[in-house]
Coordinates of C-alpha atoms in Angstrom, one line a residue:
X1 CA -5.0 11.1 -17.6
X2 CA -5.2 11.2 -13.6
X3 CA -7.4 12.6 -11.7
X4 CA -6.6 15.5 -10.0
X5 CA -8.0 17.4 -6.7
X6 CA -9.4 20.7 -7.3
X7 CA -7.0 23.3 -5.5
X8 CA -6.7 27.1 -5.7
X9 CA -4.6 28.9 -8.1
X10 CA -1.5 30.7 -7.3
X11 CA -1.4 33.9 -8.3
X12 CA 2.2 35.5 -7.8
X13 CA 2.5 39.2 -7.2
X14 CA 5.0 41.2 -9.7
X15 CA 8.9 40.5 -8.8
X16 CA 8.6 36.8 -8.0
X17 CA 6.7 34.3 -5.8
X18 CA 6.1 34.6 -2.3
X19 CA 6.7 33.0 0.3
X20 CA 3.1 32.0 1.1
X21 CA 0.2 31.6 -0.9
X22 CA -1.5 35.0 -0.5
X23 CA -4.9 33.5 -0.9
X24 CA -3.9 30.5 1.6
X25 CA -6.2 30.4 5.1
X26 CA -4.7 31.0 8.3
X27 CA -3.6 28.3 10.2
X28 CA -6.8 26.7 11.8
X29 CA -9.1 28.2 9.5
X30 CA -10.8 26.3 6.7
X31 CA -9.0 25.7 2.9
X32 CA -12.9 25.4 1.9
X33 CA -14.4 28.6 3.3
X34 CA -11.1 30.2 4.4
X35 CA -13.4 31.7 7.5
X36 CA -14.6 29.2 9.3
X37 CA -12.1 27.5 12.4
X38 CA -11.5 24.1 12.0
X39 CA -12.5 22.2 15.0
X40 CA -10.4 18.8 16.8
X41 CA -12.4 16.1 14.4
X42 CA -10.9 18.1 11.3
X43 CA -14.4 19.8 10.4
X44 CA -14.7 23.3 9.6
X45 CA -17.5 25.0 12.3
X46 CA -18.8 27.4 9.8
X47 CA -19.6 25.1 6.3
X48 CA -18.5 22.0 8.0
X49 CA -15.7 20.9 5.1
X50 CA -13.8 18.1 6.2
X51 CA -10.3 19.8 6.3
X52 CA -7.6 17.5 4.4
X53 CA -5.5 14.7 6.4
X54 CA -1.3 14.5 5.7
X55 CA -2.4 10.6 5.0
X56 CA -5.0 11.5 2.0
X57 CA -2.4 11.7 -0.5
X58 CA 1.1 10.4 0.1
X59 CA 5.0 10.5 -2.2
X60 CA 8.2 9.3 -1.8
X61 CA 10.8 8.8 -3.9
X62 CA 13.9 7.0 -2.6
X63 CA 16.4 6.0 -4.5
X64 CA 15.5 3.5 -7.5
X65 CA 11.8 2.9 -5.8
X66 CA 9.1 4.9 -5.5
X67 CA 5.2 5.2 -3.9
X68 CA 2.4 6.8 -4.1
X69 CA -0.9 6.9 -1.4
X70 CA -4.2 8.3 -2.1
X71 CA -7.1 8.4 -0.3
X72 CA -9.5 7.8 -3.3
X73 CA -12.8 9.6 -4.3
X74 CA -15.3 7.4 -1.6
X75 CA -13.8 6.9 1.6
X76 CA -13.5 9.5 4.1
X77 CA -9.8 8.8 5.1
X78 CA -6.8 6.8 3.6
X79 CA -6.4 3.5 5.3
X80 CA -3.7 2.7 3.3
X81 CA 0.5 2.8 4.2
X82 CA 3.2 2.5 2.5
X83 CA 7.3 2.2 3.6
X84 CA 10.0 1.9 1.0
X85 CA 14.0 2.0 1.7
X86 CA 17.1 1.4 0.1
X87 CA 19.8 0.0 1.8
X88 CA 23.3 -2.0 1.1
X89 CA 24.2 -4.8 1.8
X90 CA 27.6 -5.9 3.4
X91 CA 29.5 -6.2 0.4
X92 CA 28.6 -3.5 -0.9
X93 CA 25.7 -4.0 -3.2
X94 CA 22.3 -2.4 -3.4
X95 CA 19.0 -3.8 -2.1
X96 CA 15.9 -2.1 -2.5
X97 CA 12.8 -2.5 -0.5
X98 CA 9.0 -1.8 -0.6
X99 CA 6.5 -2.5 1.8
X100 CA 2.3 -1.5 1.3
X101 CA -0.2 -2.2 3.9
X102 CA -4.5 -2.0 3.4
X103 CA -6.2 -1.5 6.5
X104 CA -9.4 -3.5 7.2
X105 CA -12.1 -1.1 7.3
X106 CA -14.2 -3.8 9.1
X107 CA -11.6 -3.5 12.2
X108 CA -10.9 -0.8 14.3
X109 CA -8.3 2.0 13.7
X110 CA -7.2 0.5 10.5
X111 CA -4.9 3.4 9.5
X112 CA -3.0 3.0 12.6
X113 CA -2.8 -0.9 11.6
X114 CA -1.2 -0.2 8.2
X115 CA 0.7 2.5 9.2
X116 CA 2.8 0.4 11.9
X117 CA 2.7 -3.0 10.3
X118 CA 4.5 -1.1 7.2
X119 CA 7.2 1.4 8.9
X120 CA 8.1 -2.1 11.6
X121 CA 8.2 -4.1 8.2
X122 CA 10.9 -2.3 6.7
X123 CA 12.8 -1.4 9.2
X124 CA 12.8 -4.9 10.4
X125 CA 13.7 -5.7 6.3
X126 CA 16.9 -3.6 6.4
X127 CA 18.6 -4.4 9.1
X128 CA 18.6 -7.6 8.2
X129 CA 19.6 -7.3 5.0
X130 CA 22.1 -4.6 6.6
X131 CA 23.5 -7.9 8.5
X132 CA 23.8 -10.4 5.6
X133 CA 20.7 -12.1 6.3
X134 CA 19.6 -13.8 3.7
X135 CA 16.3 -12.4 1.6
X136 CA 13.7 -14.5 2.1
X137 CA 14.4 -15.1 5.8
X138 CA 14.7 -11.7 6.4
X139 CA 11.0 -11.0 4.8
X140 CA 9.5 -14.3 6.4
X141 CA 10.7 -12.7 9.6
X142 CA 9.8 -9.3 8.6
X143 CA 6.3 -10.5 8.2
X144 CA 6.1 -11.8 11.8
X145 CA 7.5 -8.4 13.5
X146 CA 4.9 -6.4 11.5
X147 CA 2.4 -9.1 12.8
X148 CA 3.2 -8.4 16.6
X149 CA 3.3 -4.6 16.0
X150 CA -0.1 -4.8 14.7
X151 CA -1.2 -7.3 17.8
X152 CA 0.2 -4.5 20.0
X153 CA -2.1 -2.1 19.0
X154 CA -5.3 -4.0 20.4
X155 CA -3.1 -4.3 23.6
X156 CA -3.0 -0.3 23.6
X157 CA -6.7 -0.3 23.0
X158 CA -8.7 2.2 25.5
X159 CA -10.9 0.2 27.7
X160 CA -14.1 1.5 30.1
X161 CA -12.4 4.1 32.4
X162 CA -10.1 4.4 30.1
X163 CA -7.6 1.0 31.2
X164 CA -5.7 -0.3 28.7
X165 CA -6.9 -3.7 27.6
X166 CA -4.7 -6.5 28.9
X167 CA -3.2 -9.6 26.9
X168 CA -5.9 -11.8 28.2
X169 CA -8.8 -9.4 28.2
X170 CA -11.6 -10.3 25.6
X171 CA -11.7 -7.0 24.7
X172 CA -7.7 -7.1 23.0
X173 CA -9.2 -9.7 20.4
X174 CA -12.4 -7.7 19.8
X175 CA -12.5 -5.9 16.4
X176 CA -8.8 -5.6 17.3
X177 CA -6.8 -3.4 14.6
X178 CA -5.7 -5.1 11.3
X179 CA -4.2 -5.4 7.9
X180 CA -3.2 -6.7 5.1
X181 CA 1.0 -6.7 3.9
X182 CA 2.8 -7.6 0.5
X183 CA 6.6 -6.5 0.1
X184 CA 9.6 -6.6 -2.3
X185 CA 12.8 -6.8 -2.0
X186 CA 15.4 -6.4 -4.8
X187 CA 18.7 -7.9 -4.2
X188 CA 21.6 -9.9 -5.7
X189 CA 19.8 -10.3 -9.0
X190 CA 16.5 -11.4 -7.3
X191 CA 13.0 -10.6 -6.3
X192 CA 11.5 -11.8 -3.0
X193 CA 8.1 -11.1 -2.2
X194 CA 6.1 -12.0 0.7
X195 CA 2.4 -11.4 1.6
X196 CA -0.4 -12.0 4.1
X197 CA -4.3 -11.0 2.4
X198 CA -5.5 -9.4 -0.8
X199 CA -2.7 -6.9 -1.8
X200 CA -0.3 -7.9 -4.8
X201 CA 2.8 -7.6 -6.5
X202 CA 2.8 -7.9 -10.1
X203 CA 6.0 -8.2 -12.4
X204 CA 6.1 -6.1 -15.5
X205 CA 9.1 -6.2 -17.7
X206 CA 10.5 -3.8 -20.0
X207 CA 10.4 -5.8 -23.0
X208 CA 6.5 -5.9 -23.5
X209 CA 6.6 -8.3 -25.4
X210 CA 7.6 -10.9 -22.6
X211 CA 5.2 -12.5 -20.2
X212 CA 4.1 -10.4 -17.1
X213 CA 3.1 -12.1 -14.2
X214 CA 0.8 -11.9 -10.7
X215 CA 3.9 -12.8 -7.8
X216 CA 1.4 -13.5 -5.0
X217 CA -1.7 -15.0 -4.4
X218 CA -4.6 -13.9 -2.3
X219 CA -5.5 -14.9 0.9
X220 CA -9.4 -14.7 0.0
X221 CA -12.7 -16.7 -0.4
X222 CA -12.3 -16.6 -3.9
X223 CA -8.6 -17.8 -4.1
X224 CA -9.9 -20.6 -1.9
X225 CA -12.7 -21.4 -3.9
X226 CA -10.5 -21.8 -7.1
X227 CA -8.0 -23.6 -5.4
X228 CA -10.1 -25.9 -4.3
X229 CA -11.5 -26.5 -7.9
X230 CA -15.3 -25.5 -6.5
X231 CA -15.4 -22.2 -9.1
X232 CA -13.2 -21.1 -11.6
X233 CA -11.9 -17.7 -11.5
X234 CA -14.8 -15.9 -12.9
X235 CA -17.5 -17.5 -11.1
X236 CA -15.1 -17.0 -7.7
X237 CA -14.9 -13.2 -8.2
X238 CA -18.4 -12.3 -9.1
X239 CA -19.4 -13.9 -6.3
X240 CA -20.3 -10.9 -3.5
X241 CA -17.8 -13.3 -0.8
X242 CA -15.0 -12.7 -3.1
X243 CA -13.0 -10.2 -1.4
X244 CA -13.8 -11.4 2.1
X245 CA -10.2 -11.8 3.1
X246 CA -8.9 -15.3 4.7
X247 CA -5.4 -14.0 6.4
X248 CA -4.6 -10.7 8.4
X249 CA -1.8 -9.2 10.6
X250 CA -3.7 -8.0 13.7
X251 CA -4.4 -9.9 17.3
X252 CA -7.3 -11.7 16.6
X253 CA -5.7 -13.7 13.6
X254 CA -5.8 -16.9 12.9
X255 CA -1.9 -18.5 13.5
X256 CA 0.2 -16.3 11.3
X257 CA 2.5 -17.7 8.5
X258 CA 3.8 -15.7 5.7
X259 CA 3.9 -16.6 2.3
X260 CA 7.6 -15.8 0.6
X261 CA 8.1 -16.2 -3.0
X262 CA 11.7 -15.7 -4.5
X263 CA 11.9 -15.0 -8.4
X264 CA 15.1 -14.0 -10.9
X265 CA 13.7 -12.7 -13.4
X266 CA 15.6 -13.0 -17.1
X267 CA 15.2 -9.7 -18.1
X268 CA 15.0 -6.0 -16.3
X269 CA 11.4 -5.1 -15.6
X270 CA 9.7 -3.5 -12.3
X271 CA 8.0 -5.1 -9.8
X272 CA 4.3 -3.0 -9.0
X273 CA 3.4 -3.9 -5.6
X274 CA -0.2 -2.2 -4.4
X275 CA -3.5 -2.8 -2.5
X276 CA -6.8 -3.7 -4.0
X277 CA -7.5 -0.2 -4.5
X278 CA -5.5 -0.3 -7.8
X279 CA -6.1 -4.2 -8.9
X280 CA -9.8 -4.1 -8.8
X281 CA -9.0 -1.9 -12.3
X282 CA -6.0 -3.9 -13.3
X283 CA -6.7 -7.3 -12.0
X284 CA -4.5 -9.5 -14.1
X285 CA -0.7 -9.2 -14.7
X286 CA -1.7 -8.2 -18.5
X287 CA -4.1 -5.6 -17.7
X288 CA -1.7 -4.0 -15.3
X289 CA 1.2 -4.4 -18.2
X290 CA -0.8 -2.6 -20.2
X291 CA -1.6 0.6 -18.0
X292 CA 2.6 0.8 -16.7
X293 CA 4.3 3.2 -18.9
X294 CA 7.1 1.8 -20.7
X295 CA 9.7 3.8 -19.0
X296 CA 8.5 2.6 -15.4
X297 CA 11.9 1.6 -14.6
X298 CA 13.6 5.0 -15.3
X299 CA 10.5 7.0 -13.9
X300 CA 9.1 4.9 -11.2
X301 CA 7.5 8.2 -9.5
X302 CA 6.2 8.8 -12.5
X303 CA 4.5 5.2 -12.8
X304 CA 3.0 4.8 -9.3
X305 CA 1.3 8.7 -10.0
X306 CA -0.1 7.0 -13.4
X307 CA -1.2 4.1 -11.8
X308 CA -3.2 5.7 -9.1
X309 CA -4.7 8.2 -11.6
X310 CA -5.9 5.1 -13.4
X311 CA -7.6 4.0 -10.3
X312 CA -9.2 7.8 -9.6
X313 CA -10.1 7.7 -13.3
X314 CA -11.9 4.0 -12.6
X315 CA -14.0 5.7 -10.1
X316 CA -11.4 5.6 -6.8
X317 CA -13.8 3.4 -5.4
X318 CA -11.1 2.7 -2.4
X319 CA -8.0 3.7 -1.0
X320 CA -5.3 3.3 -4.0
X321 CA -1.3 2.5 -2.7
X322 CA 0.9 1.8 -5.4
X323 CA 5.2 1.1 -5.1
X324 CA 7.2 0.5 -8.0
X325 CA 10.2 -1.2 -7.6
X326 CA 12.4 -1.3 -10.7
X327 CA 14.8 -4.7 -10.9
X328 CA 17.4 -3.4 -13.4
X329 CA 20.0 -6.4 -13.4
X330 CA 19.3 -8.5 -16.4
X331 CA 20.5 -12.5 -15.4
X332 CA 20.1 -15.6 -17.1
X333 CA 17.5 -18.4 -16.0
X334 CA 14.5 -18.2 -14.1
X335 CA 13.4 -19.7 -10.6
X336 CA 10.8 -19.6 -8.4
X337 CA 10.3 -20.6 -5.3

């Protein structure tokens, strides 16, 4: 079952609902309280309640693809972001996108990070695909644009006497804003994915009794460690460096190249693409088959609110971002690439 926020009940006079909650505080006074005013950093001045942020829990449903945002039960804002489109393509047939971001909470203004590096992602993803491009290209491509939006933000970074940092001030590439990207795209009978740090996509099919699978691999310590045959998987992630994360968008990382993965699947199935926040309860593609309902594909909404209860439930240790991203044409033969 998820978790759910406490919140007031409605009570609705006789002859119908109306139009506001009568309990509901007036603007600028405290949900906690309901007396106190609620001051510029969001705190109430009479019990001090933090008051809630639009970004602390997030929907959208858009066609065939869906996501959810939550802020979690620990951290004080949501640092996550999440973009998700559908769009067609020249001839006529549908493509359908999703794009989720994890802001590094080491950096400055992550939220701002995650929030631009997904909205310039997928609107970078289709209009390409608008034009024709072809998939991969067009998330390679993607990757870099959401790269530079990110850069841009240490650029707009307020400086002593409040002067904008310039492109070859230290300051730009000092704790400059950052995050981590995976996206999906669904198109012509296949899946591209492409990624830059720790957040995954997973592929769950509707027949459960076929293979699931992990689509992307970390940029981490850990996946470096196994790699490079010095741990195995178990010794790599219990070790406290594990999630000390190897690749970034932001101005201060290292040269930026995008992993792209393309994948047609056999069989329908959804695609789950999400931030550590949900895989840290659902780390491999088996555990996370196991906790998708089996109607994901019909109800993806549905799905990414289950999934991110599972991850409240687990203790909401982090930010939790989940899309899902149903692949419904069923083709022959398998690649990857």
């Amino acid at each position: 079952m998820s978790a759910e926020r406490d919140r007031p009940e409605r009570h609705d006079p006789p002859g119908g609902r109306p139009d506001r909650e009568p309990h509901a505080p007036r603007p600028g006074v405290c949900v906690a309280c309901r007396v106190g005013r609620v001051n510029r950093d969001g705190h109430c001045e009479h019990c001090g309640h933090a008051q809630p942020r639009p970004r602390d829990h997030m929907e959208q449903e858009l066609g065939p693809v869906a996501a959810v945002s939550d802020r979690g039960l620990r951290h004080h804002r949501n640092e996550d972001a999440f973009a998700v489109a559908a769009t067609p393509l020249p001839g006529g047939e549908p493509a359908t996108v999703a794009v989720v971001c994890d802001g590094v909470s080491s950096a400055s203004r992550p939220d701002e990070a995650s929030a631009a590096a997904s909205e310039t992602a997928r609107a970078s993803l289709t209009a390409a695909l608008a034009q024709g491009a072809d998939p991969r290209r067009a998330m390679h491509d993607a990757i870099l644009t959401a790269g530079e939006a990110v850069a841009a933000l240490a650029g707009r970074e307020e400086g002593e006497g409040g002067a904008a940092a310039s492109d070859h001030d230290p300051r730009r590439h000092r704790n400059a804003p950052a995050c981590t990207l995976v996206a999906s795209v669904a198109a012509r009978g296949l899946l591209v994915v492409g990624w830059v740090g720790d957040s995954r996509a997973y592929w769950v099919p509707d027949d459960r009794a076929a293979r699931p699978a992990r689509l992307t691999e970390d940029d981490s310590w850990a996946a470096q460690m196994v790699a490079a045959g010095l741990m195995n998987e178990a010794q790599a992630y219990a070790d406290p460096r594990a999630h000390a994360i190897t690749g970034w968008l932001g101005a201060d990382a290292y040269e930026l190249e995008p992993h792209t993965a393309t994948f047609q699947p056999d069989r329908p199935g959804v695609v789950v693409v999400c931030t550590d926040g949900l895989w840290n309860y659902a780390e491999s593609a088996g555990d996370m088959a196991r906790i998708v309902p089996p109607d994901a594909a019909e109800r993806p909404l549905h799905c990414a609110r289950v999934l991110v209860g599972h991850a409240l439930d687990g203790g909401g240790h982090d930010n939790v971002t989940v899309a899902v991203l149903p692949f419904a044409v069923a083709t022959r033969g398998a690649r990857s690439a």
